[in-house]
C-alpha cells in the first residue's frame, strides 16, 4: 500500500514539474516589433537570449548596464561562441524610441542585438509577467518632459527558450554569464 502511494506521489510530482516547466516557458514569451518586422522568443530558438528592459534616453542605468554586459561578453568570447548569443533590448518608452534608433542604439553595445518595441498595453502585460518595475516620472523643467525609473535586471534564457536566471547584481554579471553558458 505504501509503495503504491509512493508511486502516485512520484507521478504527481513529475506531472506537476512538467506543468510548471510549460508555464515557465510560455509566461515569458511575447511578440514584439523590430526593424525586421515581428519577432517572438521562438524566432531565436537555438540561441542564448539575454533580455533587458530599458529606454534610449536613460541617462545612467541603461548605458551602464549595457556597457557592462558588452564588456562581460567580450571577456568571455574565448570561452563562449558569441554567435549563439542574442541581446533583446525591450524599450520601456515606446512613445519616444523609434525602431530604427532603438536598433542602432543597442547594436552600439553588442552587434547581435535587437531593439524591441510593444504597444503600451502589451508592454504593461509583458513587464508584469517578468516582474519588471517602471514608472514614468514627469520632469517639469526639462525638454524631455519625463524620465522613467525602472528596475535593471537581465533575464537569461537557454537555447530552448526557458528562463534560467534573473541577474540583478551586476557586480557578478561576468561570473553569472560564464556559469550560464557552461551549464546550459
PDB file of C-alpha atoms in Angstrom:
ATOM      1  CA  UNK A   1       0.000   0.000   0.000  1.00  0.00           C
ATOM      2  CA  UNK A   2       2.718   2.489   0.952  1.00  0.00           C
ATOM      3  CA  UNK A   3       4.592   1.606  -2.246  1.00  0.00           C
ATOM      4  CA  UNK A   4       1.505   2.487  -4.330  1.00  0.00           C
ATOM      5  CA  UNK A   5       1.212   5.818  -2.504  1.00  0.00           C
ATOM      6  CA  UNK A   6       4.898   6.463  -3.176  1.00  0.00           C
ATOM      7  CA  UNK A   7       4.462   5.740  -6.895  1.00  0.00           C
ATOM      8  CA  UNK A   8       1.414   8.008  -7.093  1.00  0.00           C
ATOM      9  CA  UNK A   9       3.342  10.770  -5.292  1.00  0.00           C
ATOM     10  CA  UNK A  10       6.229  10.484  -7.758  1.00  0.00           C
ATOM     11  CA  UNK A  11       3.852  10.577 -10.761  1.00  0.00           C
ATOM     12  CA  UNK A  12       2.039  13.641  -9.376  1.00  0.00           C
ATOM     13  CA  UNK A  13       5.385  15.355  -8.756  1.00  0.00           C
ATOM     14  CA  UNK A  14       6.662  14.630 -12.286  1.00  0.00           C
ATOM     15  CA  UNK A  15       3.413  15.802 -13.914  1.00  0.00           C
ATOM     16  CA  UNK A  16       3.442  18.935 -11.749  1.00  0.00           C
ATOM     17  CA  UNK A  17       7.038  19.634 -12.705  1.00  0.00           C
ATOM     18  CA  UNK A  18       6.109  19.328 -16.378  1.00  0.00           C
ATOM     19  CA  UNK A  19       3.195  21.748 -15.981  1.00  0.00           C
ATOM     20  CA  UNK A  20       5.458  24.183 -14.112  1.00  0.00           C
ATOM     21  CA  UNK A  21       8.071  23.957 -16.892  1.00  0.00           C
ATOM     22  CA  UNK A  22       5.496  24.678 -19.597  1.00  0.00           C
ATOM     23  CA  UNK A  23       4.220  27.667 -17.615  1.00  0.00           C
ATOM     24  CA  UNK A  24       7.785  28.876 -17.060  1.00  0.00           C
ATOM     25  CA  UNK A  25       8.391  28.615 -20.809  1.00  0.00           C
ATOM     26  CA  UNK A  26       5.220  30.305 -22.041  1.00  0.00           C
ATOM     27  CA  UNK A  27       4.827  33.023 -19.423  1.00  0.00           C
ATOM     28  CA  UNK A  28       7.932  34.838 -20.646  1.00  0.00           C
ATOM     29  CA  UNK A  29       7.182  34.666 -24.355  1.00  0.00           C
ATOM     30  CA  UNK A  30       5.962  37.603 -26.398  1.00  0.00           C
ATOM     31  CA  UNK A  31       5.653  39.036 -29.885  1.00  0.00           C
ATOM     32  CA  UNK A  32       7.352  42.377 -30.494  1.00  0.00           C
ATOM     33  CA  UNK A  33       8.210  44.726 -33.332  1.00  0.00           C
ATOM     34  CA  UNK A  34      11.761  45.196 -34.629  1.00  0.00           C
ATOM     35  CA  UNK A  35      13.220  46.866 -37.693  1.00  0.00           C
ATOM     36  CA  UNK A  36      12.932  43.415 -39.326  1.00  0.00           C
ATOM     37  CA  UNK A  37       9.227  43.043 -38.509  1.00  0.00           C
ATOM     38  CA  UNK A  38       7.547  40.986 -35.814  1.00  0.00           C
ATOM     39  CA  UNK A  39       9.644  38.604 -33.717  1.00  0.00           C
ATOM     40  CA  UNK A  40       8.962  36.299 -30.795  1.00  0.00           C
ATOM     41  CA  UNK A  41      11.144  34.327 -28.431  1.00  0.00           C
ATOM     42  CA  UNK A  42      10.723  31.407 -30.845  1.00  0.00           C
ATOM     43  CA  UNK A  43      12.468  33.487 -33.533  1.00  0.00           C
ATOM     44  CA  UNK A  44      15.642  32.988 -31.513  1.00  0.00           C
ATOM     45  CA  UNK A  45      15.348  29.275 -30.663  1.00  0.00           C
ATOM     46  CA  UNK A  46      18.786  27.694 -30.719  1.00  0.00           C
ATOM     47  CA  UNK A  47      20.342  30.891 -29.342  1.00  0.00           C
ATOM     48  CA  UNK A  48      21.047  32.059 -25.821  1.00  0.00           C
ATOM     49  CA  UNK A  49      18.876  35.089 -25.134  1.00  0.00           C
ATOM     50  CA  UNK A  50      19.684  37.949 -22.778  1.00  0.00           C
ATOM     51  CA  UNK A  51      16.633  40.163 -22.257  1.00  0.00           C
ATOM     52  CA  UNK A  52      16.872  43.673 -20.835  1.00  0.00           C
ATOM     53  CA  UNK A  53      14.203  46.338 -20.324  1.00  0.00           C
ATOM     54  CA  UNK A  54      15.263  49.980 -20.632  1.00  0.00           C
ATOM     55  CA  UNK A  55      14.992  53.044 -22.828  1.00  0.00           C
ATOM     56  CA  UNK A  56      17.271  55.066 -25.061  1.00  0.00           C
ATOM     57  CA  UNK A  57      17.191  58.399 -23.229  1.00  0.00           C
ATOM     58  CA  UNK A  58      18.029  56.751 -19.905  1.00  0.00           C
ATOM     59  CA  UNK A  59      20.918  58.853 -18.591  1.00  0.00           C
ATOM     60  CA  UNK A  60      22.706  56.251 -16.489  1.00  0.00           C
ATOM     61  CA  UNK A  61      21.280  52.811 -15.665  1.00  0.00           C
ATOM     62  CA  UNK A  62      20.735  51.547 -19.223  1.00  0.00           C
ATOM     63  CA  UNK A  63      24.049  52.623 -20.757  1.00  0.00           C
ATOM     64  CA  UNK A  64      25.925  51.401 -17.680  1.00  0.00           C
ATOM     65  CA  UNK A  65      24.166  48.016 -17.735  1.00  0.00           C
ATOM     66  CA  UNK A  66      24.591  47.562 -21.488  1.00  0.00           C
ATOM     67  CA  UNK A  67      28.232  48.664 -21.268  1.00  0.00           C
ATOM     68  CA  UNK A  68      28.910  46.151 -18.502  1.00  0.00           C
ATOM     69  CA  UNK A  69      27.137  43.447 -20.498  1.00  0.00           C
ATOM     70  CA  UNK A  70      29.242  44.327 -23.553  1.00  0.00           C
ATOM     71  CA  UNK A  71      32.447  44.155 -21.512  1.00  0.00           C
ATOM     72  CA  UNK A  72      31.464  40.846 -19.897  1.00  0.00           C
ATOM     73  CA  UNK A  73      30.599  39.236 -23.237  1.00  0.00           C
ATOM     74  CA  UNK A  74      33.872  40.433 -24.771  1.00  0.00           C
ATOM     75  CA  UNK A  75      35.785  38.950 -21.837  1.00  0.00           C
ATOM     76  CA  UNK A  76      34.011  35.614 -22.379  1.00  0.00           C
ATOM     77  CA  UNK A  77      34.476  35.366 -26.138  1.00  0.00           C
ATOM     78  CA  UNK A  78      37.284  32.802 -25.771  1.00  0.00           C
ATOM     79  CA  UNK A  79      35.082  30.509 -23.637  1.00  0.00           C
ATOM     80  CA  UNK A  80      31.780  31.035 -25.478  1.00  0.00           C
ATOM     81  CA  UNK A  81      30.651  31.092 -29.091  1.00  0.00           C
ATOM     82  CA  UNK A  82      29.067  34.548 -29.069  1.00  0.00           C
ATOM     83  CA  UNK A  83      27.356  33.894 -32.401  1.00  0.00           C
ATOM     84  CA  UNK A  84      24.947  31.816 -30.273  1.00  0.00           C
ATOM     85  CA  UNK A  85      24.095  34.812 -28.053  1.00  0.00           C
ATOM     86  CA  UNK A  86      21.474  37.482 -28.791  1.00  0.00           C
ATOM     87  CA  UNK A  87      20.614  40.501 -26.681  1.00  0.00           C
ATOM     88  CA  UNK A  88      16.980  41.615 -26.754  1.00  0.00           C
ATOM     89  CA  UNK A  89      16.575  45.204 -25.557  1.00  0.00           C
ATOM     90  CA  UNK A  90      12.913  45.959 -24.849  1.00  0.00           C
ATOM     91  CA  UNK A  91      12.078  49.635 -24.665  1.00  0.00           C
ATOM     92  CA  UNK A  92      10.071  50.972 -21.753  1.00  0.00           C
ATOM     93  CA  UNK A  93       9.498  54.148 -23.800  1.00  0.00           C
ATOM     94  CA  UNK A  94       7.646  53.147 -26.982  1.00  0.00           C
ATOM     95  CA  UNK A  95       6.466  56.746 -27.490  1.00  0.00           C
ATOM     96  CA  UNK A  96       9.990  58.133 -27.986  1.00  0.00           C
ATOM     97  CA  UNK A  97      12.098  55.145 -29.050  1.00  0.00           C
ATOM     98  CA  UNK A  98      11.688  54.529 -32.776  1.00  0.00           C
ATOM     99  CA  UNK A  99      12.551  51.051 -34.005  1.00  0.00           C
ATOM    100  CA  UNK A 100      15.382  52.268 -36.232  1.00  0.00           C
ATOM    101  CA  UNK A 101      17.006  54.371 -33.498  1.00  0.00           C
ATOM    102  CA  UNK A 102      16.457  51.610 -30.934  1.00  0.00           C
ATOM    103  CA  UNK A 103      18.154  49.011 -33.110  1.00  0.00           C
ATOM    104  CA  UNK A 104      21.110  51.305 -33.785  1.00  0.00           C
ATOM    105  CA  UNK A 105      21.433  52.149 -30.080  1.00  0.00           C
ATOM    106  CA  UNK A 106      21.544  48.552 -28.869  1.00  0.00           C
ATOM    107  CA  UNK A 107      23.879  47.397 -31.674  1.00  0.00           C
ATOM    108  CA  UNK A 108      26.352  50.017 -30.451  1.00  0.00           C
ATOM    109  CA  UNK A 109      26.789  47.828 -27.365  1.00  0.00           C
ATOM    110  CA  UNK A 110      26.509  44.384 -28.976  1.00  0.00           C
ATOM    111  CA  UNK A 111      26.343  43.599 -32.699  1.00  0.00           C
ATOM    112  CA  UNK A 112      23.968  40.639 -32.326  1.00  0.00           C
ATOM    113  CA  UNK A 113      21.332  42.676 -30.509  1.00  0.00           C
ATOM    114  CA  UNK A 114      17.790  43.663 -31.354  1.00  0.00           C
ATOM    115  CA  UNK A 115      15.743  46.629 -30.221  1.00  0.00           C
ATOM    116  CA  UNK A 116      12.169  45.525 -29.465  1.00  0.00           C
ATOM    117  CA  UNK A 117       9.044  47.596 -29.007  1.00  0.00           C
ATOM    118  CA  UNK A 118       5.495  46.858 -27.859  1.00  0.00           C
ATOM    119  CA  UNK A 119       2.364  48.967 -27.797  1.00  0.00           C
ATOM    120  CA  UNK A 120       1.681  50.394 -24.333  1.00  0.00           C
ATOM    121  CA  UNK A 121      -0.847  47.730 -23.279  1.00  0.00           C
ATOM    122  CA  UNK A 122       1.369  44.810 -24.329  1.00  0.00           C
ATOM    123  CA  UNK A 123       4.338  46.447 -22.614  1.00  0.00           C
ATOM    124  CA  UNK A 124       2.395  46.555 -19.347  1.00  0.00           C
ATOM    125  CA  UNK A 125       1.403  42.884 -19.699  1.00  0.00           C
ATOM    126  CA  UNK A 126       4.943  41.708 -20.506  1.00  0.00           C
ATOM    127  CA  UNK A 127       6.629  43.742 -17.768  1.00  0.00           C
ATOM    128  CA  UNK A 128       4.140  42.371 -15.252  1.00  0.00           C
ATOM    129  CA  UNK A 129       4.958  38.773 -16.265  1.00  0.00           C
ATOM    130  CA  UNK A 130       8.699  39.470 -15.957  1.00  0.00           C
ATOM    131  CA  UNK A 131       8.313  41.362 -12.690  1.00  0.00           C
ATOM    132  CA  UNK A 132       9.849  44.497 -14.210  1.00  0.00           C
ATOM    133  CA  UNK A 133       9.050  47.652 -12.260  1.00  0.00           C
ATOM    134  CA  UNK A 134       8.912  51.012 -14.026  1.00  0.00           C
ATOM    135  CA  UNK A 135       7.278  54.363 -13.536  1.00  0.00           C
ATOM    136  CA  UNK A 136       7.083  57.473 -15.691  1.00  0.00           C
ATOM    137  CA  UNK A 137       8.374  60.471 -13.742  1.00  0.00           C
ATOM    138  CA  UNK A 138       7.281  63.914 -15.043  1.00  0.00           C
ATOM    139  CA  UNK A 139      10.126  66.428 -15.447  1.00  0.00           C
ATOM    140  CA  UNK A 140       8.535  69.879 -15.398  1.00  0.00           C
ATOM    141  CA  UNK A 141      11.575  71.930 -16.426  1.00  0.00           C
ATOM    142  CA  UNK A 142      13.061  69.509 -18.956  1.00  0.00           C
ATOM    143  CA  UNK A 143      12.721  69.286 -22.719  1.00  0.00           C
ATOM    144  CA  UNK A 144      12.409  65.533 -22.288  1.00  0.00           C
ATOM    145  CA  UNK A 145       9.156  66.017 -20.395  1.00  0.00           C
ATOM    146  CA  UNK A 146       9.589  62.822 -18.414  1.00  0.00           C
ATOM    147  CA  UNK A 147      12.037  60.182 -17.298  1.00  0.00           C
ATOM    148  CA  UNK A 148      11.444  56.544 -16.465  1.00  0.00           C
ATOM    149  CA  UNK A 149      12.515  54.970 -13.188  1.00  0.00           C
ATOM    150  CA  UNK A 150      12.966  51.234 -13.723  1.00  0.00           C
ATOM    151  CA  UNK A 151      14.436  48.004 -12.438  1.00  0.00           C
ATOM    152  CA  UNK A 152      17.548  46.798 -14.222  1.00  0.00           C
ATOM    153  CA  UNK A 153      17.685  43.005 -14.196  1.00  0.00           C
ATOM    154  CA  UNK A 154      18.970  40.927 -17.080  1.00  0.00           C
ATOM    155  CA  UNK A 155      16.988  37.777 -17.908  1.00  0.00           C
ATOM    156  CA  UNK A 156      18.976  34.792 -19.207  1.00  0.00           C
ATOM    157  CA  UNK A 157      17.198  32.271 -21.437  1.00  0.00           C
ATOM    158  CA  UNK A 158      18.683  28.992 -22.618  1.00  0.00           C
ATOM    159  CA  UNK A 159      18.663  27.870 -26.255  1.00  0.00           C
ATOM    160  CA  UNK A 160      15.270  26.190 -25.827  1.00  0.00           C
ATOM    161  CA  UNK A 161      13.680  29.420 -24.578  1.00  0.00           C
ATOM    162  CA  UNK A 162      13.465  28.679 -20.856  1.00  0.00           C
ATOM    163  CA  UNK A 163      14.269  31.399 -18.349  1.00  0.00           C
ATOM    164  CA  UNK A 164      17.174  30.082 -16.308  1.00  0.00           C
ATOM    165  CA  UNK A 165      18.261  33.105 -14.310  1.00  0.00           C
ATOM    166  CA  UNK A 166      17.496  36.713 -13.461  1.00  0.00           C
ATOM    167  CA  UNK A 167      20.665  38.716 -12.867  1.00  0.00           C
ATOM    168  CA  UNK A 168      20.075  41.748 -10.672  1.00  0.00           C
ATOM    169  CA  UNK A 169      23.539  42.052  -9.124  1.00  0.00           C
ATOM    170  CA  UNK A 170      25.659  43.433 -11.946  1.00  0.00           C
ATOM    171  CA  UNK A 171      28.819  43.024  -9.858  1.00  0.00           C
ATOM    172  CA  UNK A 172      28.578  39.276 -10.542  1.00  0.00           C
ATOM    173  CA  UNK A 173      27.448  39.556 -14.180  1.00  0.00           C
ATOM    174  CA  UNK A 174      30.566  38.090 -15.794  1.00  0.00           C
ATOM    175  CA  UNK A 175      30.597  35.094 -13.422  1.00  0.00           C
ATOM    176  CA  UNK A 176      26.841  34.626 -13.849  1.00  0.00           C
ATOM    177  CA  UNK A 177      27.210  34.611 -17.639  1.00  0.00           C
ATOM    178  CA  UNK A 178      30.149  32.203 -17.520  1.00  0.00           C
ATOM    179  CA  UNK A 179      28.146  29.800 -15.349  1.00  0.00           C
ATOM    180  CA  UNK A 180      25.061  30.237 -17.538  1.00  0.00           C
ATOM    181  CA  UNK A 181      26.901  29.405 -20.771  1.00  0.00           C
ATOM    182  CA  UNK A 182      28.773  26.487 -19.176  1.00  0.00           C
ATOM    183  CA  UNK A 183      25.647  24.878 -17.730  1.00  0.00           C
ATOM    184  CA  UNK A 184      23.081  25.367 -20.495  1.00  0.00           C
TER     185      UNK A 184
END
